[in-house]
CSV table of C-alpha atoms in Angstrom, one decimal:
chain,number,residue,atom,x,y,z
Y,14,MET,CA,114.7,-1.1,-36.1
Y,15,ILE,CA,115.1,0.0,-32.5
Y,16,GLN,CA,116.4,3.5,-33.3
Y,17,GLN,CA,113.1,4.2,-35.2
Y,18,LYS,CA,111.1,3.7,-32.0
Y,19,LYS,CA,109.8,6.8,-30.3
Y,20,TYR,CA,111.5,5.8,-27.0
Y,21,TYR,CA,114.9,5.2,-28.5
Y,22,PRO,CA,116.2,8.8,-28.0
Y,23,TRP,CA,115.7,8.4,-24.3
Y,24,LEU,CA,117.0,4.9,-24.3
Y,25,LEU,CA,120.1,6.3,-26.0
Y,26,VAL,CA,120.5,8.8,-23.1
Y,27,ALA,CA,120.1,6.0,-20.6
Y,28,LEU,CA,122.8,3.8,-22.3
Y,29,LEU,CA,125.3,6.6,-22.6
Y,30,TRP,CA,124.5,7.7,-19.0
Y,31,GLY,CA,126.1,4.4,-17.9
Y,32,VAL,CA,129.2,5.0,-20.1
Y,33,GLY,CA,129.6,8.5,-18.9
Y,34,LEU,CA,129.4,7.3,-15.3
Y,35,LEU,CA,132.2,4.8,-15.9
Y,36,ASN,CA,134.2,7.4,-17.9
Y,37,TYR,CA,134.4,9.7,-14.9
Y,38,LEU,CA,134.5,7.0,-12.2
Y,39,ASP,CA,137.6,5.3,-13.7
Y,40,ARG,CA,139.5,8.6,-14.1
Y,41,GLN,CA,138.5,10.2,-10.8
Y,42,MET,CA,139.0,7.4,-8.2
Y,43,LEU,CA,142.7,7.8,-8.4
Y,44,SER,CA,142.4,11.3,-6.9
Y,45,THR,CA,141.3,9.9,-3.6
Y,46,MET,CA,143.5,6.8,-3.5
Y,47,ARG,CA,146.8,8.4,-3.2
Y,48,PRO,CA,147.2,7.6,0.6
Y,49,ALA,CA,146.6,3.9,-0.2
Y,50,ILE,CA,148.8,3.7,-3.3
Y,51,GLN,CA,151.7,5.7,-1.9
Y,52,VAL,CA,152.3,2.9,0.7
Y,53,ASP,CA,153.5,0.7,-2.2
Y,54,ILE,CA,154.6,3.4,-4.7
Y,55,HIS,CA,156.6,5.9,-2.6
Y,56,GLU,CA,157.0,8.6,-5.3
Y,57,LEU,CA,153.3,9.5,-4.8
Y,58,ARG,CA,154.1,10.8,-1.3
Y,59,SER,CA,155.0,14.0,-3.1
Y,60,ALA,CA,152.0,16.1,-4.1
Y,61,THR,CA,154.0,17.5,-7.0
Y,62,ASN,CA,154.5,13.9,-8.4
Y,63,PHE,CA,150.8,13.2,-7.8
Y,64,GLY,CA,149.9,16.3,-9.7
Y,65,LEU,CA,152.1,15.1,-12.6
Y,66,LEU,CA,150.3,11.7,-12.6
Y,67,MET,CA,146.9,13.4,-12.7
Y,68,GLY,CA,148.2,16.0,-15.2
Y,69,ILE,CA,149.5,13.5,-17.8
Y,70,PHE,CA,146.0,12.1,-18.3
Y,71,LEU,CA,144.7,15.6,-19.0
Y,72,TRP,CA,147.5,16.6,-21.4
Y,73,ILE,CA,147.0,13.4,-23.5
Y,74,TYR,CA,143.2,13.7,-23.2
Y,75,GLY,CA,143.5,17.3,-24.5
Y,76,LEU,CA,145.8,16.5,-27.4
Y,77,MET,CA,143.5,13.6,-28.5
Y,78,SER,CA,140.2,15.6,-28.2
Y,79,PRO,CA,140.3,17.3,-31.6
Y,80,VAL,CA,141.3,14.1,-33.2
Y,81,ALA,CA,138.5,12.3,-31.4
Y,82,GLY,CA,135.9,14.9,-32.5
Y,83,ALA,CA,137.1,14.7,-36.1
Y,84,VAL,CA,136.9,10.9,-36.0
Y,85,ALA,CA,133.4,11.0,-34.5
Y,86,ASP,CA,132.3,13.1,-37.5
Y,87,ARG,CA,133.6,10.5,-39.9
Y,88,VAL,CA,132.8,7.0,-38.5
Y,89,ASN,CA,130.1,5.0,-36.9
Y,90,ARG,CA,129.9,6.4,-33.4
Y,91,LYS,CA,128.5,3.3,-31.9
Y,92,TRP,CA,131.7,1.3,-32.4
Y,93,LEU,CA,133.8,4.3,-31.5
Y,94,ILE,CA,132.1,4.5,-28.1
Y,95,VAL,CA,132.2,0.7,-27.5
Y,96,GLY,CA,135.9,0.6,-28.4
Y,97,SER,CA,136.7,3.5,-26.2
Y,98,LEU,CA,135.0,2.0,-23.2
Y,99,LEU,CA,136.7,-1.4,-23.7
Y,100,VAL,CA,140.2,0.2,-23.9
Y,101,TRP,CA,139.9,2.5,-20.8
Y,102,SER,CA,138.2,-0.3,-18.8
Y,103,GLY,CA,141.1,-2.6,-19.7
Y,104,VAL,CA,143.5,0.1,-18.6
Y,105,THR,CA,141.7,0.5,-15.3
Y,106,PHE,CA,141.9,-3.2,-14.7
Y,107,GLY,CA,145.6,-3.1,-15.6
Y,108,MET,CA,146.4,-0.3,-13.1
Y,109,GLY,CA,145.7,-2.8,-10.3
Y,110,TYR,CA,148.9,-4.6,-11.4
Y,111,ALA,CA,151.1,-1.5,-11.5
Y,112,ARG,CA,154.1,-1.6,-9.2
Y,113,THR,CA,156.0,1.6,-10.1
Y,114,PHE,CA,155.2,5.3,-10.7
Y,115,HIS,CA,156.3,5.0,-14.3
Y,116,GLU,CA,153.8,2.1,-14.9
Y,117,LEU,CA,150.9,4.2,-13.5
Y,118,TYR,CA,152.1,7.2,-15.5
Y,119,LEU,CA,152.0,5.2,-18.8
Y,120,LEU,CA,148.6,3.7,-18.0
Y,121,ARG,CA,147.2,7.1,-17.2
Y,122,ALA,CA,148.4,8.3,-20.6
Y,123,VAL,CA,146.7,5.5,-22.4
Y,124,MET,CA,143.5,6.1,-20.5
Y,125,GLY,CA,143.7,9.7,-21.7
Y,126,ILE,CA,143.7,8.6,-25.3
Y,127,SER,CA,140.8,6.1,-25.0
Y,128,GLU,CA,138.6,8.3,-22.8
Y,129,ALA,CA,139.0,11.3,-25.2
Y,130,LEU,CA,137.2,9.4,-27.9
Y,131,TYR,CA,133.9,9.2,-25.9
Y,132,ILE,CA,132.5,12.7,-25.1
Y,133,PRO,CA,132.5,14.3,-28.6
Y,134,ALA,CA,130.8,11.2,-30.1
Y,135,ALA,CA,128.3,10.8,-27.3
Y,136,LEU,CA,127.2,14.5,-27.2
Y,137,ALA,CA,126.9,14.8,-31.0
Y,138,LEU,CA,124.8,11.6,-31.1
Y,139,ILE,CA,122.4,12.8,-28.3
Y,140,ALA,CA,122.1,16.2,-30.1
Y,141,GLU,CA,121.1,14.5,-33.3
Y,142,PHE,CA,118.4,12.3,-31.6
Y,143,HIS,CA,116.9,15.2,-29.6
Y,144,PRO,CA,115.3,18.2,-31.2
Y,145,LYS,CA,115.3,21.7,-29.7
Y,146,LYS,CA,112.6,21.0,-27.2
Y,147,THR,CA,114.5,18.3,-25.3
Y,148,ARG,CA,118.2,18.8,-26.3
Y,149,SER,CA,119.4,20.6,-23.1
Y,150,LEU,CA,117.5,18.3,-20.8
Y,151,ALA,CA,118.8,15.2,-22.6
Y,152,ILE,CA,122.4,16.4,-22.5
Y,153,GLY,CA,121.8,17.4,-18.9
Y,154,ILE,CA,120.6,14.0,-17.9
Y,155,HIS,CA,123.6,12.4,-19.6
Y,156,MET,CA,125.9,14.8,-17.7
Y,157,THR,CA,124.4,13.5,-14.4
Y,158,GLY,CA,126.1,10.2,-15.2
Y,159,LEU,CA,129.5,12.0,-15.3
Y,160,TYR,CA,128.8,13.7,-12.0
Y,161,LEU,CA,127.7,10.5,-10.3
Y,162,GLY,CA,130.8,8.7,-11.7
Y,163,SER,CA,133.0,11.5,-10.3
Y,164,ALA,CA,131.2,11.1,-6.9
Y,165,LEU,CA,131.5,7.3,-6.9
Y,166,GLY,CA,135.2,7.8,-7.7
Y,167,GLY,CA,135.4,9.5,-4.3
Y,168,PHE,CA,134.7,6.2,-2.7
Y,169,GLY,CA,137.8,4.7,-4.3
Y,170,ALA,CA,139.7,5.5,-1.1
Y,171,THR,CA,137.0,3.9,1.0
Y,172,VAL,CA,137.0,0.7,-1.1
Y,173,ALA,CA,140.8,0.7,-1.0
Y,174,ALA,CA,140.9,1.1,2.7
Y,175,SER,CA,138.5,-1.9,3.2
Y,176,TYR,CA,140.1,-4.2,0.6
Y,177,SER,CA,143.1,-2.8,-1.4
Y,178,TRP,CA,143.8,-0.4,-4.2
Y,179,HIS,CA,144.6,-3.3,-6.5
Y,180,PHE,CA,141.1,-4.8,-5.9
Y,181,THR,CA,139.5,-1.4,-6.6
Y,182,PHE,CA,141.0,-1.0,-10.0
Y,183,HIS,CA,140.3,-4.6,-10.9
Y,184,THR,CA,136.7,-4.4,-9.9
Y,185,PHE,CA,135.8,-1.2,-11.8
Y,186,GLY,CA,137.8,-2.3,-14.8
Y,187,LEU,CA,135.8,-5.5,-15.1
Y,188,MET,CA,132.5,-3.6,-14.7
Y,189,GLY,CA,133.3,-1.5,-17.8
Y,190,ILE,CA,134.3,-4.4,-19.9
Y,191,GLY,CA,131.0,-6.1,-19.1
Y,192,TYR,CA,129.0,-2.9,-19.9
Y,193,ALA,CA,130.6,-2.7,-23.3
Y,194,PHE,CA,128.8,-5.9,-24.3
Y,195,ILE,CA,125.4,-4.3,-23.3
Y,196,LEU,CA,126.2,-1.4,-25.7
Y,197,ILE,CA,127.0,-3.8,-28.5
Y,198,LEU,CA,123.5,-5.2,-28.2
Y,199,PHE,CA,121.5,-2.0,-27.8
Y,200,LEU,CA,123.4,1.1,-28.9
Y,201,ARG,CA,122.6,2.4,-32.4
Y,202,GLU,CA,123.9,5.0,-34.7
Y,203,ASN,CA,121.4,7.6,-36.1
Y,204,PRO,CA,120.1,5.9,-39.3
Y,205,GLU,CA,119.2,9.3,-40.9
Y,206,ARG,CA,122.9,10.2,-40.8
Y,207,PHE,CA,123.7,7.5,-43.3
Y,208,SER,CA,120.7,8.0,-45.5
Y,209,LEU,CA,121.6,11.7,-45.7
Y,210,HIS,CA,125.2,10.9,-46.5
Y,211,ALA,CA,124.1,8.5,-49.2
Y,212,GLN,CA,122.6,11.5,-51.0
Y,213,ASN,CA,125.5,13.9,-50.3
Y,214,ARG,CA,128.9,12.2,-50.0
Y,215,SER,CA,130.4,15.5,-48.9
Y,216,LEU,CA,128.7,15.0,-45.5
Y,217,ASP,CA,129.9,11.4,-45.2
Y,218,LYS,CA,133.5,12.2,-44.3
Y,219,PRO,CA,134.0,16.0,-43.8
Y,220,LYS,CA,137.6,17.0,-44.4
Y,221,ILE,CA,139.3,17.7,-41.1
Y,222,GLY,CA,141.1,20.7,-42.5
Y,223,LYS,CA,137.9,22.2,-43.9
Y,224,ALA,CA,136.1,21.6,-40.6
Y,225,ILE,CA,138.8,23.4,-38.6
Y,226,SER,CA,138.9,26.2,-41.1
Y,227,VAL,CA,135.1,26.7,-41.0
Y,228,LEU,CA,135.1,26.6,-37.2
Y,229,PHE,CA,137.9,29.1,-36.7
Y,230,SER,CA,136.5,31.5,-39.2
Y,231,ASN,CA,133.4,31.8,-37.0
Y,232,MET,CA,134.0,34.4,-34.3
Y,233,ALA,CA,131.2,33.0,-32.2
Y,234,PHE,CA,133.1,29.7,-32.0
Y,235,TRP,CA,136.2,31.6,-30.6
Y,236,ILE,CA,134.0,33.0,-27.8
Y,237,ILE,CA,132.4,29.6,-27.1
Y,238,LEU,CA,135.9,28.1,-26.9
Y,239,MET,CA,137.0,30.7,-24.4
Y,240,TYR,CA,133.8,30.5,-22.4
Y,241,PHE,CA,134.1,26.7,-22.2
Y,242,ALA,CA,137.8,26.7,-21.4
Y,243,VAL,CA,138.0,29.2,-18.5
Y,244,PRO,CA,135.5,27.4,-16.2
Y,245,SER,CA,137.4,24.2,-16.9
Y,246,LEU,CA,140.1,25.6,-14.5
Y,247,PRO,CA,137.8,25.4,-11.4
Y,248,GLY,CA,136.0,22.4,-12.9
Y,249,TRP,CA,139.2,20.3,-13.0
Y,250,ALA,CA,140.5,21.8,-9.8
Y,251,THR,CA,137.4,20.5,-7.9
Y,252,LYS,CA,137.7,17.1,-9.6
Y,253,ASN,CA,141.3,16.6,-8.7
Y,254,TRP,CA,142.0,18.6,-5.6
Y,255,LEU,CA,138.8,19.2,-3.7
Y,256,PRO,CA,139.2,16.0,-1.7
Y,257,THR,CA,142.6,17.2,-0.6
Y,258,LEU,CA,141.2,20.7,0.2
Y,259,PHE,CA,138.5,19.1,2.4
Y,260,ALA,CA,141.0,16.9,4.1
Y,261,HIS,CA,143.3,19.8,4.9
Y,262,HIS,CA,140.7,22.3,5.9
Y,263,LEU,CA,138.6,19.9,8.0
Y,264,ASN,CA,141.5,17.9,9.3
Y,265,MET,CA,139.9,14.5,8.4
Y,266,PRO,CA,141.3,11.4,6.7
Y,267,MET,CA,141.0,11.1,2.9
Y,268,SER,CA,138.7,8.0,3.3
Y,269,GLN,CA,136.1,10.5,4.7
Y,270,ALA,CA,137.1,13.7,2.8
Y,271,GLY,CA,137.0,12.0,-0.6
Y,272,PRO,CA,133.4,10.8,-0.5
Y,273,LEU,CA,132.2,14.0,1.3
Y,274,SER,CA,133.7,16.4,-1.2
Y,275,THR,CA,132.8,14.4,-4.4
Y,276,MET,CA,129.3,13.6,-3.2
Y,277,THR,CA,128.7,17.3,-2.4
Y,278,ILE,CA,129.7,18.4,-5.8
Y,279,ALA,CA,128.0,15.5,-7.6
Y,280,ILE,CA,124.6,15.7,-5.9
Y,281,SER,CA,124.4,19.5,-6.4
Y,282,SER,CA,125.6,19.2,-10.0
Y,283,PHE,CA,123.1,16.5,-10.6
Y,284,ALA,CA,120.3,18.9,-9.6
Y,285,GLY,CA,122.0,21.7,-11.7
Y,286,VAL,CA,122.1,19.9,-15.0
Y,287,ILE,CA,118.4,18.8,-14.7
Y,288,LEU,CA,117.4,22.4,-13.7
Y,289,GLY,CA,119.6,24.0,-16.3
Y,290,GLY,CA,118.3,21.7,-19.1
Y,291,PHE,CA,114.7,22.1,-18.1
Y,292,VAL,CA,114.9,25.9,-17.9
Y,293,SER,CA,117.0,26.3,-21.0
Y,294,ASP,CA,114.7,24.2,-23.2
Y,295,ARG,CA,111.8,26.4,-22.3
Y,296,TRP,CA,113.5,29.8,-22.2
Y,297,VAL,CA,114.9,29.4,-25.7
Y,298,LEU,CA,111.4,29.0,-27.1
Y,299,THR,CA,110.5,32.5,-26.0
Y,300,ASN,CA,114.0,34.1,-26.2
Y,301,ILE,CA,116.6,33.0,-28.6
Y,302,ARG,CA,119.3,33.8,-26.0
Y,303,GLY,CA,117.6,31.7,-23.4
Y,304,ARG,CA,120.3,29.1,-23.4
Y,305,ILE,CA,123.0,31.8,-23.0
Y,306,PHE,CA,121.2,33.4,-20.1
Y,307,THR,CA,120.6,30.1,-18.3
Y,308,SER,CA,124.3,29.2,-18.7
Y,309,ALA,CA,125.3,32.6,-17.4
Y,310,ILE,CA,123.1,32.2,-14.3
Y,311,GLY,CA,124.8,28.9,-13.6
Y,312,LEU,CA,128.3,30.2,-14.0
Y,313,SER,CA,127.6,33.2,-11.7
Y,314,LEU,CA,126.8,30.7,-8.9
Y,315,THR,CA,130.3,29.2,-9.1
Y,316,ILE,CA,131.9,32.4,-8.1
Y,317,PRO,CA,130.8,32.6,-4.4
Y,318,GLY,CA,131.3,28.8,-4.3
Y,319,LEU,CA,135.0,29.1,-5.2
Y,320,LEU,CA,135.5,32.0,-2.7
Y,321,PHE,CA,134.0,30.1,0.2
Y,322,MET,CA,135.7,26.8,-0.8
Y,323,GLY,CA,139.0,28.6,-0.7
Y,324,PHE,CA,138.6,30.5,2.6
Y,325,GLY,CA,136.1,28.3,4.5
Y,326,HIS,CA,137.4,26.1,7.3
Y,327,SER,CA,134.2,24.7,8.8
Y,328,LEU,CA,132.1,21.7,7.6
Y,329,ILE,CA,129.0,23.8,7.0
Y,330,VAL,CA,130.8,26.5,5.0
Y,331,LEU,CA,132.7,24.1,2.8
Y,332,VAL,CA,129.6,21.9,2.1
Y,333,ALA,CA,127.5,25.0,1.3
Y,334,ALA,CA,130.2,26.3,-1.0
Y,335,GLY,CA,130.4,22.9,-2.7
Y,336,ILE,CA,126.6,22.9,-3.2
Y,337,CYS,CA,126.7,26.4,-4.7
Y,338,PHE,CA,129.5,25.6,-7.0
Y,339,GLY,CA,128.1,22.2,-8.1
Y,340,LEU,CA,124.6,23.6,-8.8
Y,341,GLY,CA,126.0,26.4,-10.9
Y,342,PHE,CA,128.5,24.3,-12.8
Y,343,GLY,CA,125.7,21.8,-13.6
Y,344,ILE,CA,123.5,24.5,-15.0
Y,345,PHE,CA,126.5,25.7,-17.1
Y,346,ASP,CA,127.5,22.2,-18.2
Y,347,ALA,CA,124.1,21.2,-19.5
Y,348,ASN,CA,124.1,24.1,-22.0
Y,349,ASN,CA,127.5,23.9,-23.7
Y,350,MET,CA,126.6,21.6,-26.5
Y,351,PRO,CA,123.1,23.2,-27.0
Y,352,ILE,CA,124.8,26.6,-27.3
Y,353,LEU,CA,127.3,25.2,-29.7
Y,354,CYS,CA,124.4,23.9,-31.8
Y,355,GLN,CA,123.1,27.5,-32.2
Y,356,PHE,CA,126.3,28.4,-34.0
Y,357,VAL,CA,127.8,25.3,-35.6
Y,358,ALA,CA,126.3,22.9,-38.3
Y,359,PRO,CA,125.6,19.3,-37.3
Y,360,LYS,CA,128.4,17.8,-39.5
Y,361,TYR,CA,131.1,19.8,-37.6
Y,362,ARG,CA,129.7,19.6,-34.0
Y,363,ALA,CA,131.8,16.6,-32.8
Y,364,THR,CA,134.9,18.2,-34.2
Y,365,ALA,CA,134.0,21.5,-32.5
Y,366,TYR,CA,133.3,19.9,-29.2
Y,367,GLY,CA,136.6,18.0,-29.5
Y,368,LEU,CA,138.5,21.3,-29.9
Y,369,MET,CA,136.6,22.7,-26.9
Y,370,ASN,CA,137.5,19.7,-24.9
Y,371,MET,CA,141.1,20.0,-25.9
Y,372,VAL,CA,141.4,23.6,-24.7
Y,373,GLY,CA,139.4,23.0,-21.6
Y,374,VAL,CA,141.4,19.9,-20.7
Y,375,PHE,CA,144.7,21.8,-21.3
Y,376,PHE,CA,143.5,24.4,-18.9
Y,377,GLY,CA,142.6,21.6,-16.5
Y,378,ALA,CA,146.1,20.0,-16.9
Y,379,PHE,CA,147.7,23.4,-16.1
Y,380,ILE,CA,145.6,23.9,-13.0
Y,381,THR,CA,146.2,20.4,-11.8
Y,382,ASP,CA,149.9,20.8,-12.0
Y,383,LEU,CA,149.8,24.2,-10.5
Y,384,LEU,CA,147.6,23.2,-7.5
Y,385,GLY,CA,150.0,20.3,-6.8
Y,386,ARG,CA,152.8,22.8,-6.2
Y,387,SER,CA,150.3,25.0,-4.4
Y,388,THR,CA,149.5,22.2,-2.0
Y,389,ASP,CA,153.1,21.6,-1.2
Y,390,GLY,CA,153.5,25.3,-0.6
Y,391,GLY,CA,150.4,25.5,1.7
Y,392,HIS,CA,148.4,27.8,-0.6
Y,393,LEU,CA,145.7,25.5,-2.0
Y,394,GLY,CA,142.7,27.4,-0.5
Y,395,ARG,CA,143.9,30.8,-1.6
Y,396,ASP,CA,144.4,29.6,-5.2
Y,397,PHE,CA,141.0,28.0,-5.3
Y,398,ALA,CA,139.5,31.4,-4.3
Y,399,LEU,CA,141.5,33.3,-7.0
Y,400,LEU,CA,139.9,31.2,-9.7
Y,401,SER,CA,136.7,33.2,-9.2
Y,402,ILE,CA,138.2,36.3,-10.8
Y,403,ILE,CA,138.8,34.7,-14.2
Y,404,VAL,CA,135.4,33.0,-14.1
Y,405,LEU,CA,133.8,36.4,-13.7
Y,406,ALA,CA,135.8,37.8,-16.7
Y,407,ALA,CA,134.5,34.8,-18.9
Y,408,LEU,CA,130.9,35.4,-17.7
Y,409,ILE,CA,131.0,39.1,-18.7
Y,410,THR,CA,132.5,38.3,-22.1
Y,411,GLN,CA,129.9,35.7,-22.9
Y,412,LEU,CA,127.0,37.9,-22.0
Y,413,TRP,CA,128.4,40.8,-24.0
Y,414,THR,CA,129.2,38.9,-27.2
Y,415,LEU,CA,127.2,35.7,-27.8
Y,416,LYS,CA,124.0,36.6,-29.7
Y,417,PRO,CA,122.6,33.6,-31.6
Y,418,THR,CA,119.9,34.1,-34.3
Y,419,VAL,CA,118.6,30.5,-34.5
Y,420,ASN,CA,118.2,27.6,-32.1
Y,421,ASP,CA,119.6,24.9,-34.5
Y,422,PHE,CA,122.2,26.2,-36.9
Y,423,LYS,CA,122.2,24.3,-40.3
């Protein structure tokens, strides 16, 4: 079977890379298309309403994330991923037919449900196929798909300006539906998972209540949860509001600011996850805290990035700040699941990541709504810079407390 071939772990990463790209592209392109859509849907002329539209996705996505993780620990993850992709791509296609704010709001909520099912299943699957020597690099490469998708989402305004926002949604929705059929042909579940479950049925469908109890009785998981959640504030702030920040500070149209801001973050994050994965996989072989230290170096780079994004008003300063932030966030992002694997057993990892996703996304929804009001009040730059303070607090806590004893907790 194909999953028994030596190349399949990397083919798996390649297949899921495409899904991750579509996952972020479909959710992010709305962030730069506000000027085009508000011509037809007048409620979006208010930044507060636009923040609500972006925020509903995050609240629903967050609520669904623990459920998604628990489901991924209990079912065939191939079909969970395929089904998720089909639904959110159908929603993207349907957004091209929306005529009112309430229709967009409802569709964004459904997108939040379907997209939440993807990440816990995908990362748990990659972690199982890749041993300790390639785990961070494999997850890092997968994360580059998310970053590229986010960057391409920045071109949503450009496509909408050349054609229409309806055409943009229809086109990318159809792309996702087509890609789902490629996954049906080539994506596979880990066969060892089922052979192991056949011997021990308790691993087949771990009880949700027991999984949550085991996770929250682990103090290290609480620290990881906090450490993952706090950087989600600037992470989601850059995804949803950096195009607006660039447009305001550089006095340029969104059709230019959107691609400039998202490509700056994406390209630097792309480099960050590859660098972070490569360094982490080697450092952990000589120092069990190697993944912790690699992640900390990355997060420390986001602090000056946030300060200069908030207070910079020239093209050079803002692009340099975006590069610094993206590089650091990529290094941090590549090591979240590998660090989790040092403290949580395989059968609970999707559930654990689902809980992490929930808390992180709730933080993201909060900051998305807050920055909508901040934009209307003229304080967007200042509030971007203030995020650096809480990131520093999370960094210090992580270095002080997280001390793994193994590379792959069983």
